[in-house]
XYZ file of C-alpha atoms in Angstrom:
517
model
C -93.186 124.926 150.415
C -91.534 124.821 153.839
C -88.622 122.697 152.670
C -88.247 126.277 149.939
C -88.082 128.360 152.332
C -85.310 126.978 154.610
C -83.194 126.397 151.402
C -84.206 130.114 150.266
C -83.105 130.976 154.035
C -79.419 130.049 153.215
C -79.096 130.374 149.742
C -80.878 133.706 149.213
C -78.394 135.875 151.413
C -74.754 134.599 149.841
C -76.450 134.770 146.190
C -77.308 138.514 147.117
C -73.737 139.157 148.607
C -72.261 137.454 145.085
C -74.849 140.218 143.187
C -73.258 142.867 145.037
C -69.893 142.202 144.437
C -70.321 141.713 140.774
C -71.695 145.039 140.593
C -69.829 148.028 139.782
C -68.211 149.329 142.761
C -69.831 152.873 142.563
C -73.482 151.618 141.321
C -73.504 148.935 144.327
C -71.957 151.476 146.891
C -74.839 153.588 146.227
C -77.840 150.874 146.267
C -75.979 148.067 148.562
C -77.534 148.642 151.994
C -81.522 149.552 150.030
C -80.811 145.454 148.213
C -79.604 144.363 151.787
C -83.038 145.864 153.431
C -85.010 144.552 150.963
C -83.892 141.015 150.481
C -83.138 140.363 154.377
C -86.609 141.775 155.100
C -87.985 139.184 152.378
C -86.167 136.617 154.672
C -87.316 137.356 158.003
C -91.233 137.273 156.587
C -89.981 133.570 155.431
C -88.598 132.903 158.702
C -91.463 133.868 160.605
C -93.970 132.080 157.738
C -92.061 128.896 158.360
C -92.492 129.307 162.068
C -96.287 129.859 162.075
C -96.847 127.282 160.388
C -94.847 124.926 162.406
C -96.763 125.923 165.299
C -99.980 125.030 163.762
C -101.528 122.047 165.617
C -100.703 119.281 163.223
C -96.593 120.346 163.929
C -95.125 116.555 165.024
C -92.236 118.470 166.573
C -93.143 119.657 170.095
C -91.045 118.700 172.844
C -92.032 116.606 175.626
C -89.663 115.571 178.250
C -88.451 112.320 178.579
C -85.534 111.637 181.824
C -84.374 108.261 182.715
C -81.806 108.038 185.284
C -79.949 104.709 186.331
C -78.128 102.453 183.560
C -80.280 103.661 180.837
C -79.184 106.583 178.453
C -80.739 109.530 179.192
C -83.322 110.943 176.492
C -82.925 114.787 177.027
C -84.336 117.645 175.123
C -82.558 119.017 172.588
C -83.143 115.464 170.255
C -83.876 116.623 166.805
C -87.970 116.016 166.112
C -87.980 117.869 162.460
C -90.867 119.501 161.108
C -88.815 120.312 157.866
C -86.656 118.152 156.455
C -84.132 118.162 153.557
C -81.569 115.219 153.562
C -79.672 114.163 150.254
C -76.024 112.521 150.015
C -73.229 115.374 149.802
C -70.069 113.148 150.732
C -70.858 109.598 150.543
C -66.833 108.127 150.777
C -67.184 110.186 153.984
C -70.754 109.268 155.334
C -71.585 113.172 155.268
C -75.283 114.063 153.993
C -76.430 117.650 153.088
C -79.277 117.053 156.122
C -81.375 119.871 157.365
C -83.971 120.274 159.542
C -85.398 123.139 161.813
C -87.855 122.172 164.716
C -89.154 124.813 167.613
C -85.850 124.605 169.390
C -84.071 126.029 166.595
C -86.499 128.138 164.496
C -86.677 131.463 166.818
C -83.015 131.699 166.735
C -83.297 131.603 163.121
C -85.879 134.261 163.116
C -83.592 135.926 165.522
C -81.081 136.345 163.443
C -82.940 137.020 160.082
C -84.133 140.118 162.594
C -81.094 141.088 163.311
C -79.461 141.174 159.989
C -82.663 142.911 158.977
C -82.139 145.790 161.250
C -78.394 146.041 160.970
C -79.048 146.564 156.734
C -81.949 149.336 157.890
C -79.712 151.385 160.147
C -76.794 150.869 157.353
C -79.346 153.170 155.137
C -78.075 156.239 156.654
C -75.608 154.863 158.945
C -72.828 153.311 157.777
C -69.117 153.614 159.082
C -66.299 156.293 157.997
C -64.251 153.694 155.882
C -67.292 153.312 153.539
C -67.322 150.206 151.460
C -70.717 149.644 152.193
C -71.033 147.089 149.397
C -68.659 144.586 150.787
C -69.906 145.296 154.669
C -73.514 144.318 153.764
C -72.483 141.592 151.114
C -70.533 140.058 154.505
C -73.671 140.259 156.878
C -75.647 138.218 154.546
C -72.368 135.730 154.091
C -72.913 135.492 158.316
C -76.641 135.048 157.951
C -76.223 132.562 155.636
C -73.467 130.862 158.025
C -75.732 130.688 161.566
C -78.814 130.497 160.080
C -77.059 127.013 158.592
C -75.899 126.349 161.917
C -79.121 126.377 163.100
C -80.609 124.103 160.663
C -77.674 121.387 160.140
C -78.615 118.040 160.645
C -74.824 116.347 160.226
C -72.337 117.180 162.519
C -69.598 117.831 159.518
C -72.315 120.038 157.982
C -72.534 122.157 161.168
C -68.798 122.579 161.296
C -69.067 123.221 157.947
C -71.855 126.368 158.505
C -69.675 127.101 161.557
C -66.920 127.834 160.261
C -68.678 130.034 157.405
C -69.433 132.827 159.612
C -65.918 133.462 161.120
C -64.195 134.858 157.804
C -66.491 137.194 157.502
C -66.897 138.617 161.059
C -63.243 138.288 161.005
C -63.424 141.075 158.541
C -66.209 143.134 159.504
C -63.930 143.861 162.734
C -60.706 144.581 160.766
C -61.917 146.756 158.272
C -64.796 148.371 160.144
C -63.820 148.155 163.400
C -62.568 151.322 165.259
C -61.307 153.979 162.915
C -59.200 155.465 165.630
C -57.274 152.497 166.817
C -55.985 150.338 163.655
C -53.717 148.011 165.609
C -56.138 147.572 168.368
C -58.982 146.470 165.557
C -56.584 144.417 163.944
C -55.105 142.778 167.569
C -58.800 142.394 168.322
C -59.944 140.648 164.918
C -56.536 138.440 165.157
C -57.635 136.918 168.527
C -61.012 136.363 167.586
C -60.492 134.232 164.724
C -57.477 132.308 166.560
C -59.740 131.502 169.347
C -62.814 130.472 167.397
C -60.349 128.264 164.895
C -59.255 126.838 167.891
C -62.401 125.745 169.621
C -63.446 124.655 166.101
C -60.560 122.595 166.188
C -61.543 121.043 169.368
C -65.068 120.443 168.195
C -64.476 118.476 165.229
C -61.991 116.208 167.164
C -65.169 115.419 169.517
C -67.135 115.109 166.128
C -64.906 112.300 164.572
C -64.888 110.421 168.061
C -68.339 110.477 167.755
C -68.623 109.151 164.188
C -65.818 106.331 165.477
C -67.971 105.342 168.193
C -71.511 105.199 166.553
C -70.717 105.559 162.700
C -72.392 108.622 161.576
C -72.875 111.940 161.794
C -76.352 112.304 161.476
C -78.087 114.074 164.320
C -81.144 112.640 164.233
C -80.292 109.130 164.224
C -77.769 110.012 166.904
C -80.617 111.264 169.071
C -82.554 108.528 168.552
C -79.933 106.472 169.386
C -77.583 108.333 172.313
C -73.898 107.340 173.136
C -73.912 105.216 176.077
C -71.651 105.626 179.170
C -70.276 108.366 181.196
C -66.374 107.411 180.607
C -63.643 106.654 177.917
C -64.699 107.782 174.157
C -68.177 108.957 174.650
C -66.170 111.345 177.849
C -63.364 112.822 175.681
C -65.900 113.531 172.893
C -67.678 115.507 175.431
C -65.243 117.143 177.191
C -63.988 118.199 173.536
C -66.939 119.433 171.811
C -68.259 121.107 175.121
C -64.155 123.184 175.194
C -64.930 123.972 171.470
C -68.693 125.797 172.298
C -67.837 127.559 175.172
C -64.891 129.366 172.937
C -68.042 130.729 171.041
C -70.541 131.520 173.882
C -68.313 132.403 175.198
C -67.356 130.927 178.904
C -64.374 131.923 181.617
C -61.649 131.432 180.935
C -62.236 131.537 177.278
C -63.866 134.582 176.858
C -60.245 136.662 176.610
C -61.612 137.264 172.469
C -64.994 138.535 173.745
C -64.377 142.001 174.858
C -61.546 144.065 172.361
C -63.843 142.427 169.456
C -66.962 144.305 170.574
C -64.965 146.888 171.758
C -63.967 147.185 168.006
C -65.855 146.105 165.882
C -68.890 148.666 163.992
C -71.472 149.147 165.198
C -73.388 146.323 163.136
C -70.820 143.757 164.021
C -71.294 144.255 167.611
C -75.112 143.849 167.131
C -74.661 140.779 165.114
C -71.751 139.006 166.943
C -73.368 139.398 170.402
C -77.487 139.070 169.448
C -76.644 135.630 167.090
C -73.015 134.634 166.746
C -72.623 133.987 170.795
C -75.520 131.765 170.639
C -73.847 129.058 168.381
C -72.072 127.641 171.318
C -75.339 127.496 173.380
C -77.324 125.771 171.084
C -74.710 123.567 169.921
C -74.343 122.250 173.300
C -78.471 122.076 173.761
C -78.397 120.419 169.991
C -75.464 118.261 170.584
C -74.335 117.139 174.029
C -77.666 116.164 175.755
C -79.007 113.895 173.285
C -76.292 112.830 171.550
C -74.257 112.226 174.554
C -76.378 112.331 177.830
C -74.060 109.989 180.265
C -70.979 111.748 179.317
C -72.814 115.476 179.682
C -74.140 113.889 183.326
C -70.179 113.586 184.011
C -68.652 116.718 183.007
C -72.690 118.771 184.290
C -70.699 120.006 187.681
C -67.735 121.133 186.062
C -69.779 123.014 183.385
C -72.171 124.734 186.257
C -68.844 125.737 187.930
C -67.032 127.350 184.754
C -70.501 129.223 184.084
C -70.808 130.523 187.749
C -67.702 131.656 187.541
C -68.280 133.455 184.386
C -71.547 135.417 186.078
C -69.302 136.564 189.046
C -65.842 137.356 186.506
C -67.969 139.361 183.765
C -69.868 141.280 186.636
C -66.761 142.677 188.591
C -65.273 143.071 185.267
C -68.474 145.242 184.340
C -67.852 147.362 187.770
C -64.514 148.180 186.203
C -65.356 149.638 182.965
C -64.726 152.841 181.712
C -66.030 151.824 178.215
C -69.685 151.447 177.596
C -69.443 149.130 174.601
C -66.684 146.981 176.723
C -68.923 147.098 179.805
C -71.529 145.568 177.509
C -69.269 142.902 176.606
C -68.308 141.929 179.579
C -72.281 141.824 180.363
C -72.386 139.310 178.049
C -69.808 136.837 179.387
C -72.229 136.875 182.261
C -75.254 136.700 180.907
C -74.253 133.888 178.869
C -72.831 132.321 182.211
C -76.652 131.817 183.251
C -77.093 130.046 179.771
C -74.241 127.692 180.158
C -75.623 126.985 183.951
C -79.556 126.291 183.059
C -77.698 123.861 180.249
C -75.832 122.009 183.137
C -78.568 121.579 185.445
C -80.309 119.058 182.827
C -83.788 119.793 184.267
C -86.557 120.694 182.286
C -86.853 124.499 184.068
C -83.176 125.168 183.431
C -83.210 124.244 179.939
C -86.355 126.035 179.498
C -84.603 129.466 181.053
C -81.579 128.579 179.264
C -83.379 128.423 175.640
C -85.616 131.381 176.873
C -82.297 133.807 178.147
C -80.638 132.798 174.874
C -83.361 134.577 172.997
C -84.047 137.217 175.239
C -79.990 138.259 175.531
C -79.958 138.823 171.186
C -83.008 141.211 171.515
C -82.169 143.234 174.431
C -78.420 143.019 173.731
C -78.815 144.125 170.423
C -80.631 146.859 171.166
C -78.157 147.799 174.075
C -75.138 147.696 170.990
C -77.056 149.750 168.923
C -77.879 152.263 171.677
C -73.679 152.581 172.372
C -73.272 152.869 168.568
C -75.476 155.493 168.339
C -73.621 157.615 171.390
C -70.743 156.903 170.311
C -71.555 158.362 167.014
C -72.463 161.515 168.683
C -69.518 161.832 171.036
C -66.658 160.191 168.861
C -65.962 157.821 171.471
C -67.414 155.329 173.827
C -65.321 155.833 177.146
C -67.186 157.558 180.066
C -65.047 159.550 180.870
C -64.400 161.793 178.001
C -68.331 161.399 177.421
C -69.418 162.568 180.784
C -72.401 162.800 182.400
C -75.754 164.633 182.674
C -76.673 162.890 178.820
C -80.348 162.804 179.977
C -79.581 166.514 179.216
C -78.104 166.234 176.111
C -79.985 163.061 174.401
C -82.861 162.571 176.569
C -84.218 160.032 173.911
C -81.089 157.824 173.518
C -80.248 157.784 177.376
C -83.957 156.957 178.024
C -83.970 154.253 175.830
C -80.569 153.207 177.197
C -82.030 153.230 180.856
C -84.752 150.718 179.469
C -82.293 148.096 178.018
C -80.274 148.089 181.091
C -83.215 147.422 183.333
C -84.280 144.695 180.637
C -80.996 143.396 180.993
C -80.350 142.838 184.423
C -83.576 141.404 184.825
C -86.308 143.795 185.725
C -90.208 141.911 186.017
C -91.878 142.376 183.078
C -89.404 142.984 180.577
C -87.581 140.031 178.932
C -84.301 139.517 180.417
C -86.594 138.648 183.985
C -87.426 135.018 182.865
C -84.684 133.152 181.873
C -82.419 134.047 184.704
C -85.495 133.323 187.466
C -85.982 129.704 185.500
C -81.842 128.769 185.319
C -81.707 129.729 188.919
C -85.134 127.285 189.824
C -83.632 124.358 187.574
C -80.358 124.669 189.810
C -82.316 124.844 192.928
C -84.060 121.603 191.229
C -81.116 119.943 188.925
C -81.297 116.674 187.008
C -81.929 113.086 189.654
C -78.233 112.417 188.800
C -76.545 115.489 189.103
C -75.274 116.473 192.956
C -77.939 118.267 194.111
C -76.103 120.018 196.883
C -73.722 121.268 194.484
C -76.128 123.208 192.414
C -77.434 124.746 194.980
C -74.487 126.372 196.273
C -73.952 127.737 192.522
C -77.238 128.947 192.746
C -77.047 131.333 195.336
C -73.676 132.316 194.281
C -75.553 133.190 190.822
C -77.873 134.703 192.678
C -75.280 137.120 193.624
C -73.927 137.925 190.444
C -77.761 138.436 189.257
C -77.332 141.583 191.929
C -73.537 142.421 191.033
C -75.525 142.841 187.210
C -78.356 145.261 188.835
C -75.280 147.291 190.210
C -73.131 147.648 187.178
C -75.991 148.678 184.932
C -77.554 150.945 187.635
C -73.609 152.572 187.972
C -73.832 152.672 184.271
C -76.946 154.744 184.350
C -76.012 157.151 186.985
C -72.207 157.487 185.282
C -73.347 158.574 181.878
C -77.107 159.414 182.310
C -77.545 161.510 185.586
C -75.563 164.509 186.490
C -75.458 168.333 186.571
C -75.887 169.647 183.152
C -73.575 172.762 184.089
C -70.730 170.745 184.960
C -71.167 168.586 181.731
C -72.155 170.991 178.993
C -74.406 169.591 176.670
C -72.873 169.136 172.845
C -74.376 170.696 170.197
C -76.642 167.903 168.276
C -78.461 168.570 165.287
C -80.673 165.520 165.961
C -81.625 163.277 169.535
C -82.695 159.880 167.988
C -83.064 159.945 164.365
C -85.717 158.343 162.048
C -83.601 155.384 160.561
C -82.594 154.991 164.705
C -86.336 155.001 165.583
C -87.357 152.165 162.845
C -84.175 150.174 163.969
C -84.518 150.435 167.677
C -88.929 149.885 168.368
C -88.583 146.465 166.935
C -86.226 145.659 169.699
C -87.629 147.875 172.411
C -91.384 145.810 171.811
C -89.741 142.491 171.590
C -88.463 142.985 175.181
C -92.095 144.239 176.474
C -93.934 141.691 174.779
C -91.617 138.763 175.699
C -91.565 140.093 179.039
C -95.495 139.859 179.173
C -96.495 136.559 177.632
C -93.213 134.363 178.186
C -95.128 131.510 177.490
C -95.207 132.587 173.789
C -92.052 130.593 173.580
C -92.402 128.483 176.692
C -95.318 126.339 175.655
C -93.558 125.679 172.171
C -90.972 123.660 173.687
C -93.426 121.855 176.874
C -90.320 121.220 178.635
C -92.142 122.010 181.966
């Protein structure tokens, strides 16, 4: 049954997109984002059926932690232990097996993202962008699910290019024909430079695959964790240094990021949601999936300069926040730092930072999500998303929408109790407490510099706040709106909004899954 479900995870959402495009264009216009709800909805029931049972007691596949420094390789988490496993020949002249498997390190990202699509088809019910074409925007989404939720389950590395590379076309094309109705050539310059970057970090990648396969002889993950690359230097080095260039295009980290900000900036509302709550983490748990076990001697070398880059993304994406006049930029650039703390708990290669790392990947789709939604739904009001022609005092005119606003910033830059709290706190003890090998001394002066761009965050979201929520209503004239927060908004926006509570409550909902601690 559980082997079904995974293959009904992929298959089911491209099949649907096919059944919408074969249908009349009027007839599936009409019923397109209803078939969407219902059959990603379906899928995110499977998702989460998949993961109870995998963390039923039986489940071989929880992680215990296993470092060895000194001439050994080093056995890091992140080594494939499947609890579901599908592996048949696809390519055999090329050694490349159709291999899946899903284990607790990648099965809430793909309920994650089954989530997300879920709640991007419900708010496309009533909420769908000028251009129209529903139809071919929802048939894409589930061509992306189908894509990262793939990603997250490949078990050869030429399959996970392969599921990689799926999801680009279509985002590609969410953001050029659905992207900003009021700035064509901006959408289009946006879309352009997304898809050149990512083809170019993919690039990169596969290099670092095919040194891999050269070196060892396959592709297959799980005999590659089982056995790791040895050595810090030559082939096992480059492959690294590749493959770890390639990911950080995707999470994106400085200075690679350049893509990030005009494609949120431009894309719909949707494809903000989407490329920010799932697509982002690719990179992340690529280099979680692939660098630590397959290569642990060669991650040990490059660790420092990987800390470094990601410290410098925290510090770049917060003073880049400070300088927003754009809400939906200013939430982008959030994101280059956020994702700065995941590419630093990665580096330290200690069991807390790769716990806070895995945790702040999660917990940066929910409340990041909801934070896209939130602009998409002010900037469908106001008919833009700069601050400045939106003004202030919109406690006055939306109290709803600016409430729930204030709540997603305070999740986000890492308020107690909400979600966005733990995985910073662990990636900042795991560089306090890095890996034997790694130069202790080092880490800790990224730490507190980290530390400093976890306050620059709690200043840019609190400016945010006072900028567009607080303010005299008489010198900012509340807009006539029919409606605050709409039903369709209120179904797509609680899932989110208890996600953050409850994961900010009982962290060890996730923690104890993975008993890297």
């Amino acid at each position: 049954m559980s082997e079904s479900l995974l293959i009904a995870l992929i298959a089911v959402p491209t099949l649907t997109a096919v059944v919408l495009w074969a249908l009349p264009v009027v007839t599936a216009d009409r019923i397109a984002a209803v078939v969407g709800t219902i059959v990603s909805g379906v899928l995110l029931v499977a998702s989460f059926v998949l993961w109870w049972d995998m963390r039923r007691p039986h489940c071989p596949c929880t992680y215990t932690l296993g470092l060895s420094a000194g001439p050994q390789p080093r056995t890091l988490p992140g080594k494939l232990q499947p609890y579901v496993d599908i592996n048949v020949p696809w390519i055999p002249s090329l050694d490349v097996r159709f291999h899946l498997a899903v284990d607790t390190i990648s099965i809430p990202l793909i309920a994650l993202t089954t989530l997300l699509v879920f709640l991007c088809c419900v708010y496309s019910l009533k909420i769908t962008p000028r251009i129209g074409r529903t139809r071919s925007l929802i048939a894409l989404l589930l061509v992306i699910e189908t894509g990262v939720i793939g990603t997250f389950a490949a078990s050869d590395l030429v399959l996970f290019f392969v599921f990689f590379e799926i999801v680009l076309i279509p985002m590609w094309l969410v953001i050029d024909i659905w992207g900003d109705d009021h700035d064509r050539a901006g959408r289009r310059r946006a879309a352009t430079t997304f898809i050149l970057m990512t083809v170019f970090g993919s690039a990169l990648m596969l290099l670092g695959f095919l040194l891999i396969h050269r070196h060892a002889g396959t592709f297959d993950l799980v005999f590659l964790g089982q056995h790791p690359i040895k050595g810090g230097h030559g082939v096992p080095l480059a492959a690294a240094i590749l493959i770890a260039v390639g990911l950080a295009v995707k999470m994106p980290l400085w200075p690679l990021h350049i893509w990030l900000p005009d494609a949120h900036a431009k894309a719909p509302t949707v494809g903000s949601v989407l490329l920010a709550g799932v697509l982002l983490k690719l990179g992340s748990y690529g280099m979680i999936r692939i660098l630590l076990p397959v290569l642990p001697d060669a991650t040990a070398t490059i660790a420092p300069y990987l800390a470094g880059f990601s410290v410098v993304a925290i510090i770049a994406g917060s003073l880049a926040c400070l300088a927003q006049t754009d809400v939906k930029r200013l939430i982008a650039y959030s994101s280059v730092g956020h994702m700065g703390f995941i590419g630093l708990g990665i580096a330290t290669m200690s069991p807390e930072g790769l716990n806070g790392a895995l945790y702040a990947n999660l917990a940066h789709g929910i409340i990041t999500g909801l934070l896209f939604f939130l602009a998409g739904a002010i900037k469908d009001r106001h008919d833009t998303s700069d601050l400045r022609a939106i003004g202030r005092a919109l406690y006055a005119r939306l109290p709803r929408i600016s409430g729930l606003l204030t709540y997603a910033c305070l999740a986000s830059l890492g308020l107690p109790g909400l979600a966005g709290f733990w995985g910073e706190m662990l990636v900042l003890l795991g560089a306090y407490h890095p890996a034997d090998w790694l130069p202790r001394a080092t880490f800790i002066v990224l730490m507190v510099i980290a530390g400093l761009g976890a306050v620059l965050t709690a200043a840019y979201f609190l400016r945010l706040i006072r900028d567009l929520c607080q303010g005299d209503p008489a010198e900012n004239p509340p807009a006539a709106f029919a409606v605050d927060l709409s039903r369709i908004e209120f179904v797509t926006f609680a899932p989110l909004v208890v996600l953050t509570v409850f994961l900010g409550l009982w962290p060890f909902t996730l923690l104890n899954q993975w008993t890297f601690l």
